[in-house]
Amino acid sequence: MRQRRQAGFTLTELMVVVTIIGILVTMAVVYMRPRTRPIDVANRVGDLFREASRRAVALGQVQPTVAVAFGRARTRVIGSTSGTQVTFTMQRLQEAVGSTPTSWVFVDRYVVDKNVLAVQWANGVGTLTGLTSDFSTFSSACKPDGTCDAKTVYFQYAVAGPDFEQKAKLAVMPLGGAINTRTDWN
């Protein structure tokens, strides 16, 4: 009598398949988990500057009496810190109406993601001189012609990640609020 072989998988084959599936699931979880990159933060802060420039043009000229006291700026982006987390706030100049005095009014805010650090900034574009990590002194004004004060801001991961884009740079150019972002600090 001929012996018939049973159909099915051996224990070894099943263990190999389960191991492969486990590795694929682990890779999918790691790589599909949303993680804010430094370039994402640089682009978002750049968007804040673009909007400040756009609003400065839309709001028009500053009254001469206000310009003497507050400067020609129509909008501005300022920085503030809380621990290691930096917040960029856009404000617009609200000129005096009746008994309400001229003041800066909140428009929008972006809090840098906790996975990314705003490391340093400097006046000017692409400059490595005059760098400071004190974001409480950060301020860039946008004038009615759309030009903004030139600034360079450097970002990096708070903890090194698996990808190659560990750093990013935002350059605010005084050319009508033009923004340049890069995935390095060069």
PDB file of N, CA and C in Angstrom, residues 32-136:
ATOM      1  N   MET A  32       5.064  54.736   8.366  1.00  0.00           N
ATOM      2  CA  MET A  32       3.796  55.411   8.074  1.00  0.00           C
ATOM      3  C   MET A  32       3.340  56.307   9.220  1.00  0.00           C
ATOM      4  N   ARG A  33       4.016  56.250  10.324  1.00  0.00           N
ATOM      5  CA  ARG A  33       3.673  57.107  11.453  1.00  0.00           C
ATOM      6  C   ARG A  33       3.952  58.552  11.056  1.00  0.00           C
ATOM      7  N   PRO A  34       2.967  59.431  11.221  1.00  0.00           N
ATOM      8  CA  PRO A  34       3.214  60.823  10.831  1.00  0.00           C
ATOM      9  C   PRO A  34       4.274  61.453  11.729  1.00  0.00           C
ATOM     10  N   ARG A  35       5.242  62.070  11.101  1.00  0.00           N
ATOM     11  CA  ARG A  35       6.310  62.721  11.850  1.00  0.00           C
ATOM     12  C   ARG A  35       6.622  64.039  11.164  1.00  0.00           C
ATOM     13  N   THR A  36       6.493  65.103  11.900  1.00  0.00           N
ATOM     14  CA  THR A  36       6.767  66.412  11.347  1.00  0.00           C
ATOM     15  C   THR A  36       8.261  66.574  11.166  1.00  0.00           C
ATOM     16  N   ARG A  37       8.657  66.918   9.956  1.00  0.00           N
ATOM     17  CA  ARG A  37      10.059  67.083   9.629  1.00  0.00           C
ATOM     18  C   ARG A  37      10.442  68.554   9.746  1.00  0.00           C
ATOM     19  N   PRO A  38      11.726  68.851   9.912  1.00  0.00           N
ATOM     20  CA  PRO A  38      12.156  70.249   9.973  1.00  0.00           C
ATOM     21  C   PRO A  38      11.739  71.052   8.734  1.00  0.00           C
ATOM     22  N   ILE A  39      11.760  70.442   7.547  1.00  0.00           N
ATOM     23  CA  ILE A  39      11.369  71.167   6.339  1.00  0.00           C
ATOM     24  C   ILE A  39       9.886  71.507   6.371  1.00  0.00           C
ATOM     25  N   ASP A  40       9.059  70.650   6.991  1.00  0.00           N
ATOM     26  CA  ASP A  40       7.629  70.945   7.127  1.00  0.00           C
ATOM     27  C   ASP A  40       7.426  72.189   7.984  1.00  0.00           C
ATOM     28  N   VAL A  41       8.191  72.284   9.069  1.00  0.00           N
ATOM     29  CA  VAL A  41       8.099  73.442   9.953  1.00  0.00           C
ATOM     30  C   VAL A  41       8.584  74.697   9.232  1.00  0.00           C
ATOM     31  N   ALA A  42       9.699  74.594   8.516  1.00  0.00           N
ATOM     32  CA  ALA A  42      10.218  75.743   7.767  1.00  0.00           C
ATOM     33  C   ALA A  42       9.196  76.236   6.751  1.00  0.00           C
ATOM     34  N   ASN A  43       8.532  75.318   6.065  1.00  0.00           N
ATOM     35  CA  ASN A  43       7.509  75.704   5.091  1.00  0.00           C
ATOM     36  C   ASN A  43       6.313  76.365   5.768  1.00  0.00           C
ATOM     37  N   ARG A  44       5.907  75.854   6.926  1.00  0.00           N
ATOM     38  CA  ARG A  44       4.756  76.431   7.635  1.00  0.00           C
ATOM     39  C   ARG A  44       5.076  77.848   8.132  1.00  0.00           C
ATOM     40  N   VAL A  45       6.266  78.047   8.678  1.00  0.00           N
ATOM     41  CA  VAL A  45       6.661  79.392   9.126  1.00  0.00           C
ATOM     42  C   VAL A  45       6.801  80.305   7.904  1.00  0.00           C
ATOM     43  N   GLY A  46       7.301  79.763   6.797  1.00  0.00           N
ATOM     44  CA  GLY A  46       7.380  80.524   5.556  1.00  0.00           C
ATOM     45  C   GLY A  46       5.997  80.963   5.078  1.00  0.00           C
ATOM     46  N   ASP A  47       4.998  80.094   5.230  1.00  0.00           N
ATOM     47  CA  ASP A  47       3.621  80.450   4.881  1.00  0.00           C
ATOM     48  C   ASP A  47       3.121  81.614   5.731  1.00  0.00           C
ATOM     49  N   LEU A  48       3.531  81.625   6.994  1.00  0.00           N
ATOM     50  CA  LEU A  48       3.144  82.725   7.887  1.00  0.00           C
ATOM     51  C   LEU A  48       3.728  84.049   7.375  1.00  0.00           C
ATOM     52  N   PHE A  49       4.962  84.018   6.912  1.00  0.00           N
ATOM     53  CA  PHE A  49       5.583  85.220   6.351  1.00  0.00           C
ATOM     54  C   PHE A  49       4.924  85.635   5.033  1.00  0.00           C
ATOM     55  N   ARG A  50       4.570  84.671   4.192  1.00  0.00           N
ATOM     56  CA  ARG A  50       3.883  85.006   2.937  1.00  0.00           C
ATOM     57  C   ARG A  50       2.568  85.711   3.220  1.00  0.00           C
ATOM     58  N   GLU A  51       1.830  85.190   4.197  1.00  0.00           N
ATOM     59  CA  GLU A  51       0.553  85.802   4.554  1.00  0.00           C
ATOM     60  C   GLU A  51       0.758  87.188   5.157  1.00  0.00           C
ATOM     61  N   ALA A  52       1.799  87.362   5.966  1.00  0.00           N
ATOM     62  CA  ALA A  52       2.094  88.682   6.537  1.00  0.00           C
ATOM     63  C   ALA A  52       2.406  89.678   5.422  1.00  0.00           C
ATOM     64  N   SER A  53       3.171  89.254   4.424  1.00  0.00           N
ATOM     65  CA  SER A  53       3.498  90.118   3.301  1.00  0.00           C
ATOM     66  C   SER A  53       2.242  90.470   2.501  1.00  0.00           C
ATOM     67  N   ARG A  54       1.412  89.473   2.255  1.00  0.00           N
ATOM     68  CA  ARG A  54       0.174  89.700   1.505  1.00  0.00           C
ATOM     69  C   ARG A  54      -0.741  90.680   2.229  1.00  0.00           C
ATOM     70  N   ARG A  55      -0.893  90.485   3.523  1.00  0.00           N
ATOM     71  CA  ARG A  55      -1.755  91.389   4.304  1.00  0.00           C
ATOM     72  C   ARG A  55      -1.185  92.802   4.370  1.00  0.00           C
ATOM     73  N   ALA A  56       0.122  92.912   4.446  1.00  0.00           N
ATOM     74  CA  ALA A  56       0.744  94.238   4.496  1.00  0.00           C
ATOM     75  C   ALA A  56       0.400  95.027   3.234  1.00  0.00           C
ATOM     76  N   VAL A  57       0.423  94.367   2.093  1.00  0.00           N
ATOM     77  CA  VAL A  57       0.067  95.027   0.835  1.00  0.00           C
ATOM     78  C   VAL A  57      -1.419  95.363   0.823  1.00  0.00           C
ATOM     79  N   ALA A  58      -2.258  94.419   1.243  1.00  0.00           N
ATOM     80  CA  ALA A  58      -3.708  94.617   1.216  1.00  0.00           C
ATOM     81  C   ALA A  58      -4.162  95.735   2.155  1.00  0.00           C
ATOM     82  N   LEU A  59      -3.483  95.905   3.284  1.00  0.00           N
ATOM     83  CA  LEU A  59      -3.885  96.931   4.251  1.00  0.00           C
ATOM     84  C   LEU A  59      -3.435  98.329   3.851  1.00  0.00           C
ATOM     85  N   GLY A  60      -2.480  98.432   2.949  1.00  0.00           N
ATOM     86  CA  GLY A  60      -2.067  99.728   2.421  1.00  0.00           C
ATOM     87  C   GLY A  60      -1.139 100.512   3.328  1.00  0.00           C
ATOM     88  N   GLN A  61      -0.983 101.768   2.983  1.00  0.00           N
ATOM     89  CA  GLN A  61      -0.036 102.645   3.675  1.00  0.00           C
ATOM     90  C   GLN A  61      -0.448 102.927   5.119  1.00  0.00           C
ATOM     91  N   VAL A  62       0.547 103.211   5.931  1.00  0.00           N
ATOM     92  CA  VAL A  62       0.338 103.590   7.325  1.00  0.00           C
ATOM     93  C   VAL A  62       0.209 105.112   7.366  1.00  0.00           C
ATOM     94  N   GLN A  63      -0.706 105.612   8.196  1.00  0.00           N
ATOM     95  CA  GLN A  63      -0.859 107.060   8.334  1.00  0.00           C
ATOM     96  C   GLN A  63       0.457 107.671   8.805  1.00  0.00           C
ATOM     97  N   PRO A  64       0.800 108.870   8.336  1.00  0.00           N
ATOM     98  CA  PRO A  64       2.084 109.491   8.704  1.00  0.00           C
ATOM     99  C   PRO A  64       2.302 109.607  10.208  1.00  0.00           C
ATOM    100  N   THR A  65       1.262 109.950  10.957  1.00  0.00           N
ATOM    101  CA  THR A  65       1.434 110.084  12.415  1.00  0.00           C
ATOM    102  C   THR A  65       1.720 108.736  13.063  1.00  0.00           C
ATOM    103  N   VAL A  66       1.112 107.674  12.532  1.00  0.00           N
ATOM    104  CA  VAL A  66       1.341 106.330  13.060  1.00  0.00           C
ATOM    105  C   VAL A  66       2.732 105.849  12.659  1.00  0.00           C
ATOM    106  N   ALA A  67       3.148 106.174  11.431  1.00  0.00           N
ATOM    107  CA  ALA A  67       4.466 105.752  10.943  1.00  0.00           C
ATOM    108  C   ALA A  67       5.585 106.307  11.811  1.00  0.00           C
ATOM    109  N   VAL A  68       5.415 107.523  12.313  1.00  0.00           N
ATOM    110  CA  VAL A  68       6.433 108.128  13.179  1.00  0.00           C
ATOM    111  C   VAL A  68       6.551 107.326  14.476  1.00  0.00           C
ATOM    112  N   ALA A  69       5.424 106.931  15.049  1.00  0.00           N
ATOM    113  CA  ALA A  69       5.428 106.228  16.339  1.00  0.00           C
ATOM    114  C   ALA A  69       5.707 104.728  16.216  1.00  0.00           C
ATOM    115  N   PHE A  70       5.188 104.091  15.143  1.00  0.00           N
ATOM    116  CA  PHE A  70       5.265 102.636  15.025  1.00  0.00           C
ATOM    117  C   PHE A  70       6.117 102.154  13.861  1.00  0.00           C
ATOM    118  N   GLY A  71       6.602 103.028  13.039  1.00  0.00           N
ATOM    119  CA  GLY A  71       7.348 102.613  11.847  1.00  0.00           C
ATOM    120  C   GLY A  71       6.388 102.373  10.694  1.00  0.00           C
ATOM    121  N   ARG A  72       6.926 102.029   9.550  1.00  0.00           N
ATOM    122  CA  ARG A  72       6.102 101.839   8.356  1.00  0.00           C
ATOM    123  C   ARG A  72       5.475 100.456   8.271  1.00  0.00           C
ATOM    124  N   ALA A  73       5.790  99.585   9.186  1.00  0.00           N
ATOM    125  CA  ALA A  73       5.316  98.198   9.103  1.00  0.00           C
ATOM    126  C   ALA A  73       3.800  98.119   9.208  1.00  0.00           C
ATOM    127  N   ARG A  74       3.215  97.245   8.383  1.00  0.00           N
ATOM    128  CA  ARG A  74       1.786  96.973   8.428  1.00  0.00           C
ATOM    129  C   ARG A  74       1.506  95.674   9.171  1.00  0.00           C
ATOM    130  N   THR A  75       2.412  94.712   9.004  1.00  0.00           N
ATOM    131  CA  THR A  75       2.300  93.436   9.706  1.00  0.00           C
ATOM    132  C   THR A  75       3.691  93.060  10.213  1.00  0.00           C
ATOM    133  N   ARG A  76       3.714  92.101  11.120  1.00  0.00           N
ATOM    134  CA  ARG A  76       4.995  91.610  11.607  1.00  0.00           C
ATOM    135  C   ARG A  76       4.832  90.184  12.108  1.00  0.00           C
ATOM    136  N   VAL A  77       5.945  89.473  12.131  1.00  0.00           N
ATOM    137  CA  VAL A  77       6.000  88.135  12.711  1.00  0.00           C
ATOM    138  C   VAL A  77       7.001  88.222  13.852  1.00  0.00           C
ATOM    139  N   ILE A  78       6.547  87.837  15.039  1.00  0.00           N
ATOM    140  CA  ILE A  78       7.415  87.876  16.217  1.00  0.00           C
ATOM    141  C   ILE A  78       7.575  86.462  16.770  1.00  0.00           C
ATOM    142  N   GLY A  79       8.615  86.257  17.545  1.00  0.00           N
ATOM    143  CA  GLY A  79       8.874  84.958  18.151  1.00  0.00           C
ATOM    144  C   GLY A  79       8.721  85.023  19.661  1.00  0.00           C
ATOM    145  N   SER A  80       8.419  83.883  20.243  1.00  0.00           N
ATOM    146  CA  SER A  80       8.384  83.750  21.699  1.00  0.00           C
ATOM    147  C   SER A  80       8.752  82.309  22.032  1.00  0.00           C
ATOM    148  N   THR A  81       9.193  82.085  23.252  1.00  0.00           N
ATOM    149  CA  THR A  81       9.607  80.741  23.653  1.00  0.00           C
ATOM    150  C   THR A  81       8.911  80.315  24.932  1.00  0.00           C
ATOM    151  N   SER A  82       8.726  79.016  25.039  1.00  0.00           N
ATOM    152  CA  SER A  82       8.239  78.383  26.251  1.00  0.00           C
ATOM    153  C   SER A  82       9.037  77.096  26.387  1.00  0.00           C
ATOM    154  N   GLY A  83      10.047  77.112  27.239  1.00  0.00           N
ATOM    155  CA  GLY A  83      10.973  75.981  27.325  1.00  0.00           C
ATOM    156  C   GLY A  83      11.780  75.920  26.041  1.00  0.00           C
ATOM    157  N   THR A  84      11.715  74.780  25.350  1.00  0.00           N
ATOM    158  CA  THR A  84      12.416  74.647  24.081  1.00  0.00           C
ATOM    159  C   THR A  84      11.493  74.877  22.889  1.00  0.00           C
ATOM    160  N   GLN A  85      10.208  75.095  23.157  1.00  0.00           N
ATOM    161  CA  GLN A  85       9.246  75.260  22.079  1.00  0.00           C
ATOM    162  C   GLN A  85       9.102  76.734  21.687  1.00  0.00           C
ATOM    163  N   VAL A  86       9.203  76.993  20.389  1.00  0.00           N
ATOM    164  CA  VAL A  86       9.132  78.350  19.852  1.00  0.00           C
ATOM    165  C   VAL A  86       7.776  78.554  19.177  1.00  0.00           C
ATOM    166  N   THR A  87       7.213  79.742  19.372  1.00  0.00           N
ATOM    167  CA  THR A  87       5.958  80.124  18.724  1.00  0.00           C
ATOM    168  C   THR A  87       6.214  81.344  17.857  1.00  0.00           C
ATOM    169  N   PHE A  88       5.737  81.291  16.617  1.00  0.00           N
ATOM    170  CA  PHE A  88       5.801  82.436  15.712  1.00  0.00           C
ATOM    171  C   PHE A  88       4.391  83.009  15.608  1.00  0.00           C
ATOM    172  N   THR A  89       4.254  84.311  15.861  1.00  0.00           N
ATOM    173  CA  THR A  89       2.947  84.969  15.857  1.00  0.00           C
ATOM    174  C   THR A  89       2.934  86.086  14.829  1.00  0.00           C
ATOM    175  N   MET A  90       1.888  86.097  13.998  1.00  0.00           N
ATOM    176  CA  MET A  90       1.706  87.181  13.038  1.00  0.00           C
ATOM    177  C   MET A  90       0.723  88.191  13.640  1.00  0.00           C
ATOM    178  N   GLN A  91       1.102  89.462  13.519  1.00  0.00           N
ATOM    179  CA  GLN A  91       0.253  90.549  14.011  1.00  0.00           C
ATOM    180  C   GLN A  91       0.093  91.590  12.906  1.00  0.00           C
ATOM    181  N   ARG A  92      -0.994  92.344  12.974  1.00  0.00           N
ATOM    182  CA  ARG A  92      -1.191  93.457  12.047  1.00  0.00           C
ATOM    183  C   ARG A  92      -1.353  94.735  12.856  1.00  0.00           C
ATOM    184  N   LEU A  93      -0.985  95.836  12.258  1.00  0.00           N
ATOM    185  CA  LEU A  93      -1.093  97.128  12.923  1.00  0.00           C
ATOM    186  C   LEU A  93      -2.524  97.634  12.800  1.00  0.00           C
ATOM    187  N   GLN A  94      -3.167  97.827  13.933  1.00  0.00           N
ATOM    188  CA  GLN A  94      -4.524  98.379  13.976  1.00  0.00           C
ATOM    189  C   GLN A  94      -4.393  99.854  14.335  1.00  0.00           C
ATOM    190  N   GLU A  95      -4.678 100.710  13.360  1.00  0.00           N
ATOM    191  CA  GLU A  95      -4.545 102.150  13.599  1.00  0.00           C
ATOM    192  C   GLU A  95      -5.686 102.653  14.475  1.00  0.00           C
ATOM    193  N   ALA A  96      -5.422 103.763  15.140  1.00  0.00           N
ATOM    194  CA  ALA A  96      -6.384 104.348  16.079  1.00  0.00           C
ATOM    195  C   ALA A  96      -7.721 104.635  15.390  1.00  0.00           C
ATOM    196  N   VAL A  97      -8.790 104.252  16.085  1.00  0.00           N
ATOM    197  CA  VAL A  97     -10.150 104.564  15.638  1.00  0.00           C
ATOM    198  C   VAL A  97     -10.892 105.089  16.854  1.00  0.00           C
ATOM    199  N   GLY A  98     -11.283 106.355  16.801  1.00  0.00           N
ATOM    200  CA  GLY A  98     -11.968 106.950  17.942  1.00  0.00           C
ATOM    201  C   GLY A  98     -11.055 106.957  19.152  1.00  0.00           C
ATOM    202  N   SER A  99     -11.513 106.347  20.233  1.00  0.00           N
ATOM    203  CA  SER A  99     -10.716 106.323  21.467  1.00  0.00           C
ATOM    204  C   SER A  99      -9.816 105.090  21.553  1.00  0.00           C
ATOM    205  N   THR A 100      -9.920 104.184  20.577  1.00  0.00           N
ATOM    206  CA  THR A 100      -9.067 102.993  20.564  1.00  0.00           C
ATOM    207  C   THR A 100      -7.686 103.372  20.053  1.00  0.00           C
ATOM    208  N   PRO A 101      -6.631 103.133  20.832  1.00  0.00           N
ATOM    209  CA  PRO A 101      -5.277 103.522  20.404  1.00  0.00           C
ATOM    210  C   PRO A 101      -4.727 102.571  19.334  1.00  0.00           C
ATOM    211  N   THR A 102      -3.709 103.028  18.636  1.00  0.00           N
ATOM    212  CA  THR A 102      -3.000 102.194  17.666  1.00  0.00           C
ATOM    213  C   THR A 102      -2.278 101.082  18.421  1.00  0.00           C
ATOM    214  N   SER A 103      -2.411  99.849  17.912  1.00  0.00           N
ATOM    215  CA  SER A 103      -1.767  98.720  18.595  1.00  0.00           C
ATOM    216  C   SER A 103      -1.581  97.567  17.616  1.00  0.00           C
ATOM    217  N   TRP A 104      -0.789  96.590  18.039  1.00  0.00           N
ATOM    218  CA  TRP A 104      -0.591  95.375  17.257  1.00  0.00           C
ATOM    219  C   TRP A 104      -1.669  94.375  17.660  1.00  0.00           C
ATOM    220  N   VAL A 105      -2.346  93.775  16.649  1.00  0.00           N
ATOM    221  CA  VAL A 105      -3.456  92.862  16.879  1.00  0.00           C
ATOM    222  C   VAL A 105      -3.088  91.472  16.364  1.00  0.00           C
ATOM    223  N   PHE A 106      -3.407  90.459  17.145  1.00  0.00           N
ATOM    224  CA  PHE A 106      -3.138  89.063  16.776  1.00  0.00           C
ATOM    225  C   PHE A 106      -3.881  88.687  15.495  1.00  0.00           C
ATOM    226  N   VAL A 107      -3.180  87.975  14.583  1.00  0.00           N
ATOM    227  CA  VAL A 107      -3.802  87.465  13.361  1.00  0.00           C
ATOM    228  C   VAL A 107      -3.710  85.945  13.318  1.00  0.00           C
ATOM    229  N   ASP A 108      -2.513  85.406  13.470  1.00  0.00           N
ATOM    230  CA  ASP A 108      -2.312  83.965  13.352  1.00  0.00           C
ATOM    231  C   ASP A 108      -1.078  83.571  14.150  1.00  0.00           C
ATOM    232  N   ARG A 109      -0.965  82.270  14.451  1.00  0.00           N
ATOM    233  CA  ARG A 109       0.159  81.778  15.257  1.00  0.00           C
ATOM    234  C   ARG A 109       0.512  80.372  14.796  1.00  0.00           C
ATOM    235  N   TYR A 110       1.793  80.060  14.882  1.00  0.00           N
ATOM    236  CA  TYR A 110       2.248  78.698  14.623  1.00  0.00           C
ATOM    237  C   TYR A 110       3.208  78.302  15.735  1.00  0.00           C
ATOM    238  N   VAL A 111       2.872  77.228  16.427  1.00  0.00           N
ATOM    239  CA  VAL A 111       3.732  76.675  17.469  1.00  0.00           C
ATOM    240  C   VAL A 111       4.541  75.551  16.825  1.00  0.00           C
ATOM    241  N   VAL A 112       5.860  75.662  16.898  1.00  0.00           N
ATOM    242  CA  VAL A 112       6.745  74.667  16.286  1.00  0.00           C
ATOM    243  C   VAL A 112       6.493  73.313  16.945  1.00  0.00           C
ATOM    244  N   ASP A 113       6.344  72.294  16.117  1.00  0.00           N
ATOM    245  CA  ASP A 113       6.097  70.939  16.594  1.00  0.00           C
ATOM    246  C   ASP A 113       7.170  70.513  17.584  1.00  0.00           C
ATOM    247  N   LYS A 114       6.771  69.754  18.594  1.00  0.00           N
ATOM    248  CA  LYS A 114       7.712  69.348  19.652  1.00  0.00           C
ATOM    249  C   LYS A 114       8.831  68.444  19.151  1.00  0.00           C
ATOM    250  N   ASN A 115       8.655  67.821  17.976  1.00  0.00           N
ATOM    251  CA  ASN A 115       9.700  66.959  17.416  1.00  0.00           C
ATOM    252  C   ASN A 115      10.784  67.751  16.688  1.00  0.00           C
ATOM    253  N   VAL A 116      10.552  69.053  16.511  1.00  0.00           N
ATOM    254  CA  VAL A 116      11.484  69.905  15.768  1.00  0.00           C
ATOM    255  C   VAL A 116      11.894  71.081  16.645  1.00  0.00           C
ATOM    256  N   LEU A 117      13.158  71.428  16.600  1.00  0.00           N
ATOM    257  CA  LEU A 117      13.651  72.580  17.353  1.00  0.00           C
ATOM    258  C   LEU A 117      13.948  73.734  16.402  1.00  0.00           C
ATOM    259  N   ALA A 118      13.502  74.926  16.783  1.00  0.00           N
ATOM    260  CA  ALA A 118      13.956  76.139  16.119  1.00  0.00           C
ATOM    261  C   ALA A 118      15.264  76.465  16.825  1.00  0.00           C
ATOM    262  N   VAL A 119      16.384  76.242  16.151  1.00  0.00           N
ATOM    263  CA  VAL A 119      17.690  76.266  16.794  1.00  0.00           C
ATOM    264  C   VAL A 119      18.252  77.677  16.902  1.00  0.00           C
ATOM    265  N   GLN A 120      18.323  78.380  15.770  1.00  0.00           N
ATOM    266  CA  GLN A 120      18.936  79.707  15.748  1.00  0.00           C
ATOM    267  C   GLN A 120      18.283  80.545  14.665  1.00  0.00           C
ATOM    268  N   TRP A 121      18.541  81.841  14.736  1.00  0.00           N
ATOM    269  CA  TRP A 121      18.109  82.748  13.679  1.00  0.00           C
ATOM    270  C   TRP A 121      19.109  83.886  13.570  1.00  0.00           C
ATOM    271  N   ALA A 122      19.057  84.572  12.435  1.00  0.00           N
ATOM    272  CA  ALA A 122      19.964  85.704  12.210  1.00  0.00           C
ATOM    273  C   ALA A 122      19.273  86.717  11.311  1.00  0.00           C
ATOM    274  N   ASN A 123      19.680  87.963  11.443  1.00  0.00           N
ATOM    275  CA  ASN A 123      19.229  88.995  10.518  1.00  0.00           C
ATOM    276  C   ASN A 123      19.954  88.780   9.202  1.00  0.00           C
ATOM    277  N   GLY A 124      19.267  88.954   8.103  1.00  0.00           N
ATOM    278  CA  GLY A 124      19.873  88.775   6.793  1.00  0.00           C
ATOM    279  C   GLY A 124      19.549  87.416   6.221  1.00  0.00           C
ATOM    280  N   VAL A 125      19.956  87.199   4.980  1.00  0.00           N
ATOM    281  CA  VAL A 125      19.670  85.954   4.272  1.00  0.00           C
ATOM    282  C   VAL A 125      20.936  85.120   4.180  1.00  0.00           C
ATOM    283  N   GLY A 126      20.856  83.876   4.658  1.00  0.00           N
ATOM    284  CA  GLY A 126      21.965  82.935   4.537  1.00  0.00           C
ATOM    285  C   GLY A 126      23.186  83.280   5.354  1.00  0.00           C
ATOM    286  N   THR A 127      23.043  84.168   6.295  1.00  0.00           N
ATOM    287  CA  THR A 127      24.194  84.601   7.074  1.00  0.00           C
ATOM    288  C   THR A 127      24.471  83.646   8.226  1.00  0.00           C
ATOM    289  N   LEU A 128      25.721  83.460   8.527  1.00  0.00           N
ATOM    290  CA  LEU A 128      26.107  82.658   9.681  1.00  0.00           C
ATOM    291  C   LEU A 128      26.713  83.527  10.775  1.00  0.00           C
ATOM    292  N   THR A 129      26.653  84.842  10.580  1.00  0.00           N
ATOM    293  CA  THR A 129      27.149  85.757  11.608  1.00  0.00           C
ATOM    294  C   THR A 129      25.955  86.360  12.326  1.00  0.00           C
ATOM    295  N   GLY A 130      26.147  86.655  13.586  1.00  0.00           N
ATOM    296  CA  GLY A 130      25.065  87.241  14.373  1.00  0.00           C
ATOM    297  C   GLY A 130      23.964  86.255  14.723  1.00  0.00           C
ATOM    298  N   LEU A 131      24.277  84.952  14.697  1.00  0.00           N
ATOM    299  CA  LEU A 131      23.283  83.945  15.052  1.00  0.00           C
ATOM    300  C   LEU A 131      22.917  84.044  16.522  1.00  0.00           C
ATOM    301  N   THR A 132      21.650  83.852  16.817  1.00  0.00           N
ATOM    302  CA  THR A 132      21.197  83.831  18.203  1.00  0.00           C
ATOM    303  C   THR A 132      20.143  82.749  18.370  1.00  0.00           C
ATOM    304  N   SER A 133      20.059  82.198  19.547  1.00  0.00           N
ATOM    305  CA  SER A 133      19.017  81.205  19.839  1.00  0.00           C
ATOM    306  C   SER A 133      17.912  81.818  20.688  1.00  0.00           C
ATOM    307  N   ASP A 134      17.960  83.131  20.901  1.00  0.00           N
ATOM    308  CA  ASP A 134      16.952  83.834  21.693  1.00  0.00           C
ATOM    309  C   ASP A 134      15.802  84.272  20.786  1.00  0.00           C
ATOM    310  N   PHE A 135      14.769  83.450  20.708  1.00  0.00           N
ATOM    311  CA  PHE A 135      13.638  83.756  19.831  1.00  0.00           C
ATOM    312  C   PHE A 135      12.691  84.781  20.435  1.00  0.00           C
ATOM    313  N   SER A 136      12.892  85.143  21.684  1.00  0.00           N
ATOM    314  CA  SER A 136      12.050  86.190  22.269  1.00  0.00           C
ATOM    315  C   SER A 136      12.400  87.557  21.679  1.00  0.00           C
TER     316      SER A 136
END
